[in-house]
Amino acid sequence: SNLPAESRMQMAGRIYSLEQILLVMLQKNGLGWLRDRVCPERKLDKAVDAIMGSRCDAPAESVREGLASYIRELASLYDPSLLVRM
C-alpha cells in the first residue's frame, strides 16, 4: 500500500466513506430523499452512479446492497480497516 503502516494505525477506524454516509441517509430518510439529493450529481462518483442505476431508478434494496458491497470492498483495502465500523 502507499500509506505507511504508522499512518494506517493512526487512521484505523476513523474514516467515513461517501458510501457509508449515503447508506445512513438512505436508512434514515428513504430512497426518494436520497434520489432527490444524489441523482443530479451522481456522475461525479462512478460507484454512486453505478449503484443508483443508469436512470437513477434502482430499487431501494439494490441501492442498499450496492452501497454495502462498496463499503465491504473499501474496508478490505487496509488491515486494519480505515473505515469507521457501522
Coordinates of N, CA and C in Angstrom, one line a residue:
S1 N 0.8 -1.2 0.0 CA 0.0 0.0 0.0 C 0.9 1.2 0.0
N2 N 0.3 2.3 -0.4 CA 1.0 3.6 -0.5 C 1.0 4.3 0.9
L3 N 0.2 3.9 1.8 CA 0.0 4.5 3.1 C 1.0 3.8 4.1
P4 N 1.9 4.6 4.7 CA 2.8 4.0 5.7 C 2.0 3.3 6.8
A5 N 2.6 2.3 7.4 CA 2.0 1.5 8.4 C 1.6 2.4 9.6
E6 N 2.5 3.3 10.0 CA 2.2 4.1 11.1 C 0.9 5.0 10.9
S7 N 0.8 5.5 9.7 CA -0.4 6.3 9.3 C -1.6 5.5 9.3
R8 N -1.5 4.2 8.8 CA -2.7 3.3 8.8 C -3.2 3.1 10.2
M9 N -2.2 2.8 11.1 CA -2.6 2.6 12.5 C -3.3 3.8 13.1
Q10 N -2.8 5.0 12.9 CA -3.4 6.2 13.4 C -4.8 6.5 12.9
M11 N -5.0 6.1 11.6 CA -6.3 6.4 11.0 C -7.2 5.2 11.0
A12 N -6.8 4.1 11.5 CA -7.7 2.9 11.6 C -9.0 3.2 12.3
G13 N -10.1 2.9 11.6 CA -11.4 3.1 12.1 C -11.9 4.5 12.3
R14 N -11.3 5.4 11.6 CA -11.6 6.9 11.8 C -12.1 7.6 10.6
I15 N -12.3 6.8 9.5 CA -12.7 7.5 8.2 C -14.1 7.0 7.8
Y16 N -15.0 7.9 7.4 CA -16.3 7.6 6.8 C -16.1 7.7 5.3
S17 N -16.6 6.7 4.6 CA -16.7 6.8 3.1 C -18.0 7.5 2.7
L18 N -18.0 8.0 1.5 CA -19.2 8.5 0.9 C -20.3 7.5 0.9
E19 N -20.0 6.2 0.6 CA -20.9 5.2 0.6 C -21.6 4.9 1.9
Q20 N -20.8 5.0 3.0 CA -21.3 4.8 4.3 C -22.3 6.0 4.7
I21 N -21.9 7.2 4.3 CA -22.8 8.3 4.6 C -24.1 8.1 3.8
L22 N -24.0 7.7 2.6 CA -25.2 7.6 1.7 C -26.1 6.4 2.3
L23 N -25.5 5.4 2.8 CA -26.3 4.3 3.4 C -27.0 4.7 4.6
V24 N -26.4 5.5 5.4 CA -27.1 6.0 6.6 C -28.2 7.0 6.2
M25 N -28.0 7.8 5.2 CA -29.0 8.7 4.7 C -30.2 7.9 4.1
L26 N -29.9 6.9 3.4 CA -30.9 6.0 2.9 C -31.8 5.4 4.0
Q27 N -31.1 4.9 5.0 CA -31.8 4.2 6.1 C -32.7 5.3 6.9
K28 N -32.1 6.4 7.0 CA -32.8 7.5 7.8 C -33.9 8.2 7.1
N29 N -33.7 8.5 5.8 CA -34.6 9.3 5.1 C -35.4 8.7 3.9
G30 N -35.0 7.5 3.5 CA -35.6 6.8 2.4 C -35.0 7.1 1.0
L31 N -35.4 6.3 0.1 CA -34.9 6.3 -1.3 C -35.2 7.6 -2.0
G32 N -36.5 8.1 -1.9 CA -36.9 9.3 -2.6 C -36.0 10.5 -2.2
W33 N -35.8 10.6 -0.9 CA -35.0 11.7 -0.4 C -33.6 11.6 -0.9
L34 N -33.0 10.4 -0.9 CA -31.7 10.2 -1.4 C -31.6 10.5 -2.9
R35 N -32.5 10.0 -3.7 CA -32.5 10.3 -5.1 C -32.6 11.8 -5.4
D36 N -33.4 12.5 -4.7 CA -33.5 14.0 -4.9 C -32.2 14.7 -4.7
R37 N -31.4 14.2 -3.8 CA -30.1 14.9 -3.5 C -28.9 14.3 -4.2
V38 N -29.0 13.1 -4.6 CA -27.8 12.4 -5.2 C -27.9 12.4 -6.7
C39 N -29.1 12.1 -7.3 CA -29.2 11.9 -8.7 C -28.7 13.1 -9.6
P40 N -29.0 14.3 -9.2 CA -28.5 15.4 -10.1 C -26.9 15.4 -10.2
E41 N -26.2 14.9 -9.2 CA -24.8 15.0 -9.2 C -24.1 13.6 -9.2
R42 N -24.9 12.5 -9.5 CA -24.3 11.2 -9.3 C -23.1 10.9 -10.3
K43 N -23.0 11.6 -11.4 CA -22.0 11.3 -12.3 C -20.6 11.7 -11.8
L44 N -20.6 12.5 -10.7 CA -19.3 12.9 -10.0 C -18.6 11.7 -9.4
D45 N -19.3 10.6 -9.1 CA -18.7 9.5 -8.4 C -19.2 8.2 -9.2
K46 N -18.2 7.5 -9.7 CA -18.6 6.3 -10.6 C -19.3 5.2 -9.8
A47 N -18.9 5.0 -8.5 CA -19.5 4.0 -7.7 C -21.0 4.4 -7.5
V48 N -21.2 5.6 -7.1 CA -22.6 6.1 -6.8 C -23.4 6.0 -8.1
D49 N -22.8 6.4 -9.2 CA -23.6 6.4 -10.5 C -24.0 4.9 -10.8
A50 N -23.1 4.0 -10.6 CA -23.4 2.6 -10.8 C -24.5 2.1 -9.8
I51 N -24.4 2.4 -8.6 CA -25.3 2.0 -7.6 C -26.7 2.5 -7.8
M52 N -26.8 3.8 -8.2 CA -28.1 4.4 -8.4 C -28.9 3.9 -9.6
G53 N -28.1 3.3 -10.6 CA -28.8 2.9 -11.8 C -28.6 3.9 -12.9
S54 N -28.7 3.4 -14.2 CA -28.5 4.2 -15.3 C -29.4 5.4 -15.5
R55 N -30.6 5.3 -15.0 CA -31.6 6.4 -15.0 C -31.9 6.8 -13.5
C56 N -31.1 6.4 -12.6 CA -31.3 6.7 -11.2 C -32.6 6.1 -10.7
D57 N -32.8 4.9 -11.2 CA -34.1 4.2 -10.9 C -33.9 2.9 -10.2
A58 N -32.8 2.7 -9.6 CA -32.6 1.4 -8.9 C -33.5 1.3 -7.7
P59 N -34.0 0.1 -7.4 CA -34.9 0.0 -6.2 C -34.1 0.1 -4.9
A60 N -34.7 0.4 -3.8 CA -34.1 0.6 -2.5 C -33.2 -0.6 -2.2
E61 N -33.6 -1.8 -2.3 CA -32.8 -2.9 -1.9 C -31.6 -3.0 -2.7
S62 N -31.6 -2.7 -4.0 CA -30.5 -2.8 -4.9 C -29.5 -1.7 -4.5
V63 N -30.0 -0.5 -4.2 CA -29.1 0.6 -3.7 C -28.4 0.2 -2.4
R64 N -29.2 -0.3 -1.5 CA -28.7 -0.7 -0.2 C -27.6 -1.8 -0.4
E65 N -27.8 -2.8 -1.2 CA -26.8 -3.8 -1.4 C -25.6 -3.3 -2.1
G66 N -25.8 -2.4 -3.1 CA -24.7 -1.8 -3.8 C -23.8 -1.0 -2.9
L67 N -24.4 -0.2 -2.0 CA -23.6 0.6 -1.1 C -22.9 -0.3 -0.1
A68 N -23.5 -1.3 0.4 CA -22.9 -2.3 1.3 C -21.7 -3.0 0.6
S69 N -21.9 -3.3 -0.6 CA -20.8 -4.0 -1.3 C -19.6 -3.1 -1.5
Y70 N -19.8 -1.9 -1.9 CA -18.7 -1.0 -2.0 C -18.0 -0.7 -0.6
I71 N -18.8 -0.6 0.4 CA -18.3 -0.4 1.8 C -17.4 -1.6 2.2
R72 N -17.9 -2.8 1.9 CA -17.0 -4.0 2.2 C -15.7 -4.0 1.4
E73 N -15.8 -3.6 0.2 CA -14.6 -3.5 -0.7 C -13.6 -2.5 -0.1
L74 N -14.1 -1.3 0.3 CA -13.2 -0.3 0.8 C -12.6 -0.7 2.2
A75 N -13.5 -1.4 3.0 CA -13.0 -1.8 4.3 C -11.9 -2.9 4.2
S76 N -11.9 -3.6 3.1 CA -10.9 -4.7 2.9 C -9.5 -4.2 2.3
L77 N -9.5 -2.9 2.0 CA -8.2 -2.4 1.3 C -7.1 -2.3 2.3
Y78 N -7.3 -2.1 3.6 CA -6.2 -2.0 4.5 C -6.6 -2.8 5.8
D79 N -5.5 -3.3 6.4 CA -5.7 -4.1 7.6 C -4.8 -3.5 8.7
P80 N -5.4 -2.9 9.7 CA -6.8 -2.8 10.0 C -7.5 -1.8 9.0
S81 N -8.8 -1.9 8.9 CA -9.6 -1.1 8.1 C -9.5 0.4 8.5
L82 N -9.5 1.3 7.6 CA -9.5 2.7 7.9 C -10.9 3.2 8.2
L83 N -11.9 2.4 7.7 CA -13.3 2.9 7.9 C -13.9 2.7 9.3
V84 N -14.7 3.6 9.7 CA -15.5 3.5 10.9 C -16.4 2.3 10.8
R85 N -16.4 1.5 11.8 CA -17.4 0.4 11.8 C -18.8 0.9 12.1
M86 N -19.7 0.4 11.3 CA -21.1 0.9 11.5 C -22.0 -0.3 11.8

